[in-house]
Every structure is written in C-alpha cells, then in structure tokens.
JSON list of C-alpha atoms in Angstrom, two decimals:
[
{"chain": "A", "resi": 8, "resn": "MET", "atom": "CA", "xyz": [-17.78, -3.92, 4.02]},
{"chain": "A", "resi": 9, "resn": "GLN", "atom": "CA", "xyz": [-19.18, -0.75, 2.47]},
{"chain": "A", "resi": 10, "resn": "ALA", "atom": "CA", "xyz": [-19.97, -0.88, -1.24]},
{"chain": "A", "resi": 11, "resn": "ASN", "atom": "CA", "xyz": [-17.79, 2.17, -1.80]},
{"chain": "A", "resi": 12, "resn": "ALA", "atom": "CA", "xyz": [-14.76, 1.04, 0.24]},
{"chain": "A", "resi": 13, "resn": "VAL", "atom": "CA", "xyz": [-11.63, 2.15, -1.60]},
{"chain": "A", "resi": 14, "resn": "LEU", "atom": "CA", "xyz": [-8.83, -0.33, -2.32]},
{"chain": "A", "resi": 15, "resn": "ILE", "atom": "CA", "xyz": [-5.49, 1.48, -2.11]},
{"chain": "A", "resi": 16, "resn": "ILE", "atom": "CA", "xyz": [-2.44, -0.29, -3.53]},
{"chain": "A", "resi": 17, "resn": "ILE", "atom": "CA", "xyz": [0.80, 1.35, -2.43]},
{"chain": "A", "resi": 18, "resn": "ASP", "atom": "CA", "xyz": [4.07, 1.26, -4.42]},
{"chain": "A", "resi": 19, "resn": "VAL", "atom": "CA", "xyz": [3.70, -2.18, -6.03]},
{"chain": "A", "resi": 20, "resn": "GLN", "atom": "CA", "xyz": [6.20, -1.34, -8.73]},
{"chain": "A", "resi": 21, "resn": "LYS", "atom": "CA", "xyz": [9.11, -3.15, -10.33]},
{"chain": "A", "resi": 22, "resn": "ALA", "atom": "CA", "xyz": [11.53, -1.23, -8.08]},
{"chain": "A", "resi": 23, "resn": "ILE", "atom": "CA", "xyz": [10.59, -3.41, -5.14]},
{"chain": "A", "resi": 24, "resn": "ALA", "atom": "CA", "xyz": [12.16, -6.47, -6.80]},
{"chain": "A", "resi": 25, "resn": "HIS", "atom": "CA", "xyz": [15.62, -4.88, -6.94]},
{"chain": "A", "resi": 26, "resn": "PRO", "atom": "CA", "xyz": [18.18, -6.95, -4.96]},
{"chain": "A", "resi": 27, "resn": "SER", "atom": "CA", "xyz": [19.35, -3.88, -3.03]},
{"chain": "A", "resi": 28, "resn": "TRP", "atom": "CA", "xyz": [16.25, -4.13, -0.84]},
{"chain": "A", "resi": 29, "resn": "GLY", "atom": "CA", "xyz": [17.44, -7.44, 0.61]},
{"chain": "A", "resi": 30, "resn": "ARG", "atom": "CA", "xyz": [15.36, -10.32, 1.92]},
{"chain": "A", "resi": 31, "resn": "ARG", "atom": "CA", "xyz": [11.61, -9.86, 1.94]},
{"chain": "A", "resi": 32, "resn": "ASN", "atom": "CA", "xyz": [8.78, -11.48, 3.85]},
{"chain": "A", "resi": 33, "resn": "ASN", "atom": "CA", "xyz": [5.41, -12.53, 2.45]},
{"chain": "A", "resi": 34, "resn": "PRO", "atom": "CA", "xyz": [6.18, -13.51, -1.15]},
{"chain": "A", "resi": 35, "resn": "GLN", "atom": "CA", "xyz": [2.40, -14.01, -1.59]},
{"chain": "A", "resi": 36, "resn": "ALA", "atom": "CA", "xyz": [1.59, -10.33, -1.03]},
{"chain": "A", "resi": 37, "resn": "GLU", "atom": "CA", "xyz": [1.12, -9.59, -4.74]},
{"chain": "A", "resi": 38, "resn": "VAL", "atom": "CA", "xyz": [-1.06, -12.70, -5.16]},
{"chain": "A", "resi": 39, "resn": "ASN", "atom": "CA", "xyz": [-3.29, -11.49, -2.33]},
{"chain": "A", "resi": 40, "resn": "ILE", "atom": "CA", "xyz": [-3.37, -7.96, -3.73]},
{"chain": "A", "resi": 41, "resn": "ALA", "atom": "CA", "xyz": [-4.38, -9.41, -7.11]},
{"chain": "A", "resi": 42, "resn": "LYS", "atom": "CA", "xyz": [-7.25, -11.31, -5.43]},
{"chain": "A", "resi": 43, "resn": "LEU", "atom": "CA", "xyz": [-8.47, -8.12, -3.79]},
{"chain": "A", "resi": 44, "resn": "LEU", "atom": "CA", "xyz": [-8.04, -6.16, -7.01]},
{"chain": "A", "resi": 45, "resn": "ALA", "atom": "CA", "xyz": [-10.12, -8.72, -8.92]},
{"chain": "A", "resi": 46, "resn": "ALA", "atom": "CA", "xyz": [-12.86, -8.57, -6.28]},
{"chain": "A", "resi": 47, "resn": "TRP", "atom": "CA", "xyz": [-12.88, -4.77, -6.32]},
{"chain": "A", "resi": 48, "resn": "ARG", "atom": "CA", "xyz": [-13.08, -4.71, -10.10]},
{"chain": "A", "resi": 49, "resn": "ASN", "atom": "CA", "xyz": [-15.81, -7.36, -10.11]},
{"chain": "A", "resi": 50, "resn": "THR", "atom": "CA", "xyz": [-17.92, -5.40, -7.60]},
{"chain": "A", "resi": 51, "resn": "GLN", "atom": "CA", "xyz": [-17.07, -2.04, -9.22]},
{"chain": "A", "resi": 52, "resn": "ARG", "atom": "CA", "xyz": [-15.66, -0.57, -6.04]},
{"chain": "A", "resi": 53, "resn": "PRO", "atom": "CA", "xyz": [-13.16, 2.32, -6.29]},
{"chain": "A", "resi": 54, "resn": "ILE", "atom": "CA", "xyz": [-9.45, 1.57, -6.69]},
{"chain": "A", "resi": 55, "resn": "VAL", "atom": "CA", "xyz": [-6.44, 3.83, -6.19]},
{"chain": "A", "resi": 56, "resn": "HIS", "atom": "CA", "xyz": [-2.93, 2.93, -7.32]},
{"chain": "A", "resi": 57, "resn": "ILE", "atom": "CA", "xyz": [-0.19, 4.81, -5.49]},
{"chain": "A", "resi": 58, "resn": "ARG", "atom": "CA", "xyz": [2.98, 5.23, -7.54]},
{"chain": "A", "resi": 59, "resn": "HIS", "atom": "CA", "xyz": [6.17, 6.28, -5.80]},
{"chain": "A", "resi": 60, "resn": "LEU", "atom": "CA", "xyz": [8.37, 8.50, -7.96]},
{"chain": "A", "resi": 61, "resn": "SER", "atom": "CA", "xyz": [11.42, 9.25, -5.87]},
{"chain": "A", "resi": 62, "resn": "ASN", "atom": "CA", "xyz": [13.56, 12.36, -6.13]},
{"chain": "A", "resi": 63, "resn": "ASP", "atom": "CA", "xyz": [16.44, 10.48, -4.50]},
{"chain": "A", "resi": 64, "resn": "PRO", "atom": "CA", "xyz": [19.08, 9.82, -7.19]},
{"chain": "A", "resi": 65, "resn": "SER", "atom": "CA", "xyz": [19.92, 6.45, -5.63]},
{"chain": "A", "resi": 66, "resn": "SER", "atom": "CA", "xyz": [16.33, 5.20, -5.37]},
{"chain": "A", "resi": 67, "resn": "THR", "atom": "CA", "xyz": [15.06, 2.21, -7.30]},
{"chain": "A", "resi": 68, "resn": "TYR", "atom": "CA", "xyz": [11.79, 4.20, -7.69]},
{"chain": "A", "resi": 69, "resn": "ARG", "atom": "CA", "xyz": [13.21, 7.02, -9.83]},
{"chain": "A", "resi": 70, "resn": "PRO", "atom": "CA", "xyz": [10.81, 8.33, -12.50]},
{"chain": "A", "resi": 71, "resn": "TYR", "atom": "CA", "xyz": [11.33, 7.22, -16.08]},
{"chain": "A", "resi": 72, "resn": "LEU", "atom": "CA", "xyz": [13.27, 4.13, -15.03]},
{"chain": "A", "resi": 73, "resn": "GLU", "atom": "CA", "xyz": [11.97, 0.56, -15.17]},
{"chain": "A", "resi": 74, "resn": "GLY", "atom": "CA", "xyz": [11.52, 0.51, -11.39]},
{"chain": "A", "resi": 75, "resn": "ALA", "atom": "CA", "xyz": [8.79, 3.15, -11.57]},
{"chain": "A", "resi": 76, "resn": "VAL", "atom": "CA", "xyz": [6.56, 0.86, -13.66]},
{"chain": "A", "resi": 77, "resn": "PHE", "atom": "CA", "xyz": [3.69, -0.91, -11.87]},
{"chain": "A", "resi": 78, "resn": "LYS", "atom": "CA", "xyz": [4.11, -4.66, -11.51]},
{"chain": "A", "resi": 79, "resn": "TYR", "atom": "CA", "xyz": [2.01, -6.49, -14.09]},
{"chain": "A", "resi": 80, "resn": "VAL", "atom": "CA", "xyz": [-0.15, -8.22, -11.46]},
{"chain": "A", "resi": 81, "resn": "VAL", "atom": "CA", "xyz": [-1.54, -4.86, -10.26]},
{"chain": "A", "resi": 82, "resn": "ARG", "atom": "CA", "xyz": [-1.34, -2.81, -13.44]},
{"chain": "A", "resi": 83, "resn": "PRO", "atom": "CA", "xyz": [-4.06, -0.11, -13.38]},
{"chain": "A", "resi": 84, "resn": "LYS", "atom": "CA", "xyz": [-6.91, -0.01, -15.86]},
{"chain": "A", "resi": 85, "resn": "HIS", "atom": "CA", "xyz": [-7.54, 3.26, -17.68]},
{"chain": "A", "resi": 86, "resn": "HIS", "atom": "CA", "xyz": [-10.41, 4.36, -15.39]},
{"chain": "A", "resi": 87, "resn": "GLU", "atom": "CA", "xyz": [-8.64, 3.61, -12.09]},
{"chain": "A", "resi": 88, "resn": "LYS", "atom": "CA", "xyz": [-7.12, 6.50, -10.19]},
{"chain": "A", "resi": 89, "resn": "ILE", "atom": "CA", "xyz": [-3.33, 6.82, -10.01]},
{"chain": "A", "resi": 90, "resn": "VAL", "atom": "CA", "xyz": [-1.74, 9.03, -7.37]},
{"chain": "A", "resi": 91, "resn": "ASP", "atom": "CA", "xyz": [1.92, 9.90, -7.79]},
{"chain": "A", "resi": 92, "resn": "LYS", "atom": "CA", "xyz": [3.84, 10.61, -4.61]},
{"chain": "A", "resi": 93, "resn": "HIS", "atom": "CA", "xyz": [7.41, 11.69, -3.93]},
{"chain": "A", "resi": 94, "resn": "VAL", "atom": "CA", "xyz": [7.59, 10.90, -0.20]},
{"chain": "A", "resi": 95, "resn": "GLN", "atom": "CA", "xyz": [6.48, 7.91, 1.86]},
{"chain": "A", "resi": 96, "resn": "CYS", "atom": "CA", "xyz": [2.95, 9.06, 2.71]},
{"chain": "A", "resi": 97, "resn": "ALA", "atom": "CA", "xyz": [0.34, 9.00, -0.07]},
{"chain": "A", "resi": 98, "resn": "PHE", "atom": "CA", "xyz": [-1.46, 12.01, 1.46]},
{"chain": "A", "resi": 99, "resn": "ILE", "atom": "CA", "xyz": [1.50, 14.43, 1.37]},
{"chain": "A", "resi": 100, "resn": "VAL", "atom": "CA", "xyz": [1.49, 16.85, -1.61]},
{"chain": "A", "resi": 101, "resn": "THR", "atom": "CA", "xyz": [-1.06, 14.75, -3.53]},
{"chain": "A", "resi": 102, "resn": "ASP", "atom": "CA", "xyz": [-4.77, 15.08, -4.25]},
{"chain": "A", "resi": 103, "resn": "LEU", "atom": "CA", "xyz": [-5.65, 11.82, -2.47]},
{"chain": "A", "resi": 104, "resn": "GLU", "atom": "CA", "xyz": [-7.48, 13.30, 0.53]},
{"chain": "A", "resi": 105, "resn": "LEU", "atom": "CA", "xyz": [-9.40, 15.80, -1.62]},
{"chain": "A", "resi": 106, "resn": "TRP", "atom": "CA", "xyz": [-10.39, 13.07, -4.10]},
{"chain": "A", "resi": 107, "resn": "LEU", "atom": "CA", "xyz": [-11.58, 10.76, -1.29]},
{"chain": "A", "resi": 108, "resn": "ARG", "atom": "CA", "xyz": [-13.59, 13.50, 0.40]},
{"chain": "A", "resi": 109, "resn": "ASN", "atom": "CA", "xyz": [-15.08, 14.87, -2.84]},
{"chain": "A", "resi": 110, "resn": "ASN", "atom": "CA", "xyz": [-16.31, 11.35, -3.67]},
{"chain": "A", "resi": 111, "resn": "HIS", "atom": "CA", "xyz": [-17.57, 10.74, -0.12]},
{"chain": "A", "resi": 112, "resn": "TYR", "atom": "CA", "xyz": [-15.29, 7.75, 0.42]},
{"chain": "A", "resi": 113, "resn": "GLN", "atom": "CA", "xyz": [-14.76, 6.99, 4.10]},
{"chain": "A", "resi": 114, "resn": "THR", "atom": "CA", "xyz": [-13.50, 3.38, 4.20]},
{"chain": "A", "resi": 115, "resn": "LEU", "atom": "CA", "xyz": [-9.96, 2.65, 3.00]},
{"chain": "A", "resi": 116, "resn": "ILE", "atom": "CA", "xyz": [-8.46, -0.80, 2.43]},
{"chain": "A", "resi": 117, "resn": "ILE", "atom": "CA", "xyz": [-4.68, -0.45, 2.29]},
{"chain": "A", "resi": 118, "resn": "THR", "atom": "CA", "xyz": [-2.27, -2.91, 0.71]},
{"chain": "A", "resi": 119, "resn": "GLY", "atom": "CA", "xyz": [1.22, -2.73, -0.75]},
{"chain": "A", "resi": 120, "resn": "VAL", "atom": "CA", "xyz": [4.81, -2.14, 0.25]},
{"chain": "A", "resi": 121, "resn": "ILE", "atom": "CA", "xyz": [6.76, -1.39, 2.40]},
{"chain": "A", "resi": 122, "resn": "THR", "atom": "CA", "xyz": [4.76, -2.27, 5.55]},
{"chain": "A", "resi": 123, "resn": "ASN", "atom": "CA", "xyz": [6.91, -0.25, 7.95]},
{"chain": "A", "resi": 124, "resn": "ASN", "atom": "CA", "xyz": [7.48, 2.61, 5.51]},
{"chain": "A", "resi": 125, "resn": "SER", "atom": "CA", "xyz": [4.97, 3.88, 2.92]},
{"chain": "A", "resi": 126, "resn": "VAL", "atom": "CA", "xyz": [2.14, 1.64, 4.12]},
{"chain": "A", "resi": 127, "resn": "GLU", "atom": "CA", "xyz": [2.53, 2.66, 7.76]},
{"chain": "A", "resi": 128, "resn": "ALA", "atom": "CA", "xyz": [3.06, 6.36, 6.92]},
{"chain": "A", "resi": 129, "resn": "THR", "atom": "CA", "xyz": [-0.12, 6.41, 4.82]},
{"chain": "A", "resi": 130, "resn": "VAL", "atom": "CA", "xyz": [-2.16, 4.45, 7.36]},
{"chain": "A", "resi": 131, "resn": "ARG", "atom": "CA", "xyz": [-1.17, 6.73, 10.25]},
{"chain": "A", "resi": 132, "resn": "VAL", "atom": "CA", "xyz": [-2.24, 9.83, 8.33]},
{"chain": "A", "resi": 133, "resn": "ALA", "atom": "CA", "xyz": [-5.46, 8.17, 7.11]},
{"chain": "A", "resi": 134, "resn": "GLY", "atom": "CA", "xyz": [-6.35, 7.27, 10.68]},
{"chain": "A", "resi": 135, "resn": "ASN", "atom": "CA", "xyz": [-5.53, 10.76, 11.92]},
{"chain": "A", "resi": 136, "resn": "LEU", "atom": "CA", "xyz": [-7.68, 12.27, 9.15]},
{"chain": "A", "resi": 137, "resn": "GLY", "atom": "CA", "xyz": [-10.63, 10.21, 10.40]},
{"chain": "A", "resi": 138, "resn": "PHE", "atom": "CA", "xyz": [-10.90, 7.62, 7.65]},
{"chain": "A", "resi": 139, "resn": "ASP", "atom": "CA", "xyz": [-12.12, 4.12, 8.58]},
{"chain": "A", "resi": 140, "resn": "THR", "atom": "CA", "xyz": [-8.90, 2.39, 7.64]},
{"chain": "A", "resi": 141, "resn": "TYR", "atom": "CA", "xyz": [-8.04, -1.30, 7.20]},
{"chain": "A", "resi": 142, "resn": "VAL", "atom": "CA", "xyz": [-4.60, -2.76, 6.55]},
{"chain": "A", "resi": 143, "resn": "VAL", "atom": "CA", "xyz": [-4.50, -6.15, 4.85]},
{"chain": "A", "resi": 144, "resn": "SER", "atom": "CA", "xyz": [-1.77, -8.04, 6.71]},
{"chain": "A", "resi": 145, "resn": "ASN", "atom": "CA", "xyz": [-1.00, -10.65, 4.05]},
{"chain": "A", "resi": 146, "resn": "ALA", "atom": "CA", "xyz": [-1.33, -8.15, 1.18]},
{"chain": "A", "resi": 147, "resn": "THR", "atom": "CA", "xyz": [1.59, -6.10, 2.51]},
{"chain": "A", "resi": 148, "resn": "ALA", "atom": "CA", "xyz": [5.29, -6.90, 2.75]},
{"chain": "A", "resi": 149, "resn": "THR", "atom": "CA", "xyz": [8.60, -5.56, 3.99]},
{"chain": "A", "resi": 150, "resn": "PHE", "atom": "CA", "xyz": [12.31, -6.34, 4.18]},
{"chain": "A", "resi": 151, "resn": "ASP", "atom": "CA", "xyz": [14.91, -7.25, 6.79]},
{"chain": "A", "resi": 152, "resn": "LYS", "atom": "CA", "xyz": [15.92, -4.09, 8.66]},
{"chain": "A", "resi": 153, "resn": "LEU", "atom": "CA", "xyz": [19.01, -2.96, 10.55]},
{"chain": "A", "resi": 154, "resn": "ASP", "atom": "CA", "xyz": [18.39, -0.99, 13.72]},
{"chain": "A", "resi": 155, "resn": "LEU", "atom": "CA", "xyz": [20.61, 1.85, 14.93]},
{"chain": "A", "resi": 156, "resn": "GLU", "atom": "CA", "xyz": [22.90, -0.61, 16.71]},
{"chain": "A", "resi": 157, "resn": "GLN", "atom": "CA", "xyz": [23.33, -2.54, 13.44]},
{"chain": "A", "resi": 158, "resn": "THR", "atom": "CA", "xyz": [21.30, -5.52, 14.66]},
{"chain": "A", "resi": 159, "resn": "LEU", "atom": "CA", "xyz": [19.50, -7.16, 11.76]},
{"chain": "A", "resi": 160, "resn": "HIS", "atom": "CA", "xyz": [15.80, -7.82, 12.33]},
{"chain": "A", "resi": 161, "resn": "PRO", "atom": "CA", "xyz": [14.04, -10.33, 10.08]},
{"chain": "A", "resi": 162, "resn": "ALA", "atom": "CA", "xyz": [11.35, -8.98, 7.77]},
{"chain": "A", "resi": 163, "resn": "GLU", "atom": "CA", "xyz": [8.71, -11.14, 9.46]},
{"chain": "A", "resi": 164, "resn": "ARG", "atom": "CA", "xyz": [9.34, -9.40, 12.80]},
{"chain": "A", "resi": 165, "resn": "VAL", "atom": "CA", "xyz": [9.54, -5.93, 11.21]},
{"chain": "A", "resi": 166, "resn": "HIS", "atom": "CA", "xyz": [6.24, -6.64, 9.43]},
{"chain": "A", "resi": 167, "resn": "ALA", "atom": "CA", "xyz": [4.54, -7.89, 12.62]},
{"chain": "A", "resi": 168, "resn": "LEU", "atom": "CA", "xyz": [5.69, -4.86, 14.63]},
{"chain": "A", "resi": 169, "resn": "ALA", "atom": "CA", "xyz": [4.56, -2.41, 11.95]},
{"chain": "A", "resi": 170, "resn": "LEU", "atom": "CA", "xyz": [1.12, -4.06, 11.85]},
{"chain": "A", "resi": 171, "resn": "ALA", "atom": "CA", "xyz": [0.96, -3.93, 15.66]},
{"chain": "A", "resi": 172, "resn": "ASN", "atom": "CA", "xyz": [1.85, -0.21, 15.55]},
{"chain": "A", "resi": 173, "resn": "MET", "atom": "CA", "xyz": [-1.06, 0.46, 13.19]},
{"chain": "A", "resi": 174, "resn": "HIS", "atom": "CA", "xyz": [-3.69, -1.83, 14.69]},
{"chain": "A", "resi": 175, "resn": "GLN", "atom": "CA", "xyz": [-6.47, -0.21, 16.72]},
{"chain": "A", "resi": 176, "resn": "GLU", "atom": "CA", "xyz": [-4.91, 3.25, 17.03]},
{"chain": "A", "resi": 177, "resn": "TYR", "atom": "CA", "xyz": [-4.83, 4.04, 13.29]},
{"chain": "A", "resi": 178, "resn": "ALA", "atom": "CA", "xyz": [-6.49, 1.10, 11.57]},
{"chain": "A", "resi": 179, "resn": "THR", "atom": "CA", "xyz": [-7.90, -2.38, 11.81]},
{"chain": "A", "resi": 180, "resn": "VAL", "atom": "CA", "xyz": [-5.56, -5.12, 10.64]},
{"chain": "A", "resi": 181, "resn": "ILE", "atom": "CA", "xyz": [-7.35, -7.83, 8.67]},
{"chain": "A", "resi": 182, "resn": "ASP", "atom": "CA", "xyz": [-6.30, -10.62, 6.29]},
{"chain": "A", "resi": 183, "resn": "THR", "atom": "CA", "xyz": [-7.28, -11.13, 2.65]},
{"chain": "A", "resi": 184, "resn": "GLN", "atom": "CA", "xyz": [-9.57, -14.12, 3.24]},
{"chain": "A", "resi": 185, "resn": "THR", "atom": "CA", "xyz": [-11.57, -12.39, 5.99]},
{"chain": "A", "resi": 186, "resn": "LEU", "atom": "CA", "xyz": [-11.92, -9.26, 3.91]},
{"chain": "A", "resi": 187, "resn": "LEU", "atom": "CA", "xyz": [-13.11, -11.16, 0.82]},
{"chain": "A", "resi": 188, "resn": "LYS", "atom": "CA", "xyz": [-15.68, -13.03, 2.95]},
{"chain": "A", "resi": 189, "resn": "ASN", "atom": "CA", "xyz": [-17.10, -9.71, 4.14]},
{"chain": "A", "resi": 190, "resn": "LEU", "atom": "CA", "xyz": [-17.50, -8.09, 0.73]}
]
C-alpha cells in the first residue's frame, strides 16, 4: 500500500445510531475503522473525515444537532482534514477532489456508512475520476432496506450487493486485516 494512501471515513456520526435507521449489519464497523485510523495515524498517512450535514429537515444528520457530531471512536484530530458534504457523494460541491489532486494523492481507502448510499456514491465517483480506490468491506455498514415492492431486504444482503456493485468496476473490495497486513 502506498505511503500516501488516504484513509477516507464517511459519515461516522452520532446520527447513524438513531433508531429510525432500523436494523444494521456489521456492528464491528467502527472497531475496524478505529484500527485503520490508528494505523494511519501511526504511519502518518493522510486522513479525511467526511461529515454529512443534511439540508433535509427530517434528517438525523442536520447541522447543529447532536447527530452531526462525529462518533468518539473516529473523532478527528486538529490536523486531519474534514470535508463537509450536503449530498451523498463526498466529491459533489466540496473541495475533496481538488485537495487530493493538489497533494498528489492517488490511492483512496474508503470506510464508513451507509454502504449502499454515501459510501457507494463516493466510490463510484472516485473510480470514475481515476483514483485507485479501495473499499474496506468490514469497515462499512448499512441497514435493512425496502425495495419498491415493499419487500424487506436484510442489511447483510444489501451490504453484499453494494460491495459487489463497486468491486472491480469502481474499486477493489478488501477487508481490514488484509489491508493492515499490506501497510
């Protein structure tokens, strides 16, 4: 793994613990993100924290509410970059791409929530922009999801399908242990 690979942590904020989201898969996602964060800090690799600040009045991610606060386990340090976004993709109406290119960062390691939403939206754009993108399968998580016919799909299946959508075409899917071994 390149010495300047960027760890990107998407939307790991208190909002994600709100009961309105429903049942979630991978309760160890934050533990795995914390392991990666510790390794990145230890090796002085670049870190970006993506903070969702929703304009939707019903969102659990509204600015200035408790839900907008980063979870303690991934709380940024003063020198780590924070990118605020108002839509699902971290590249839309933010300085993320410019910052990555100006610093000559090409490899992105993406973690966070929600696998089939903000993670997948960001990964697809990163891949299309030509970044060498990795998604950490067990450092991401999602929720049960209703389809258009009102059939409930378990979070584990939603997560697996989102990872399959991203793998090879937009990114390489990898797990925390493999990634840490290759640092």
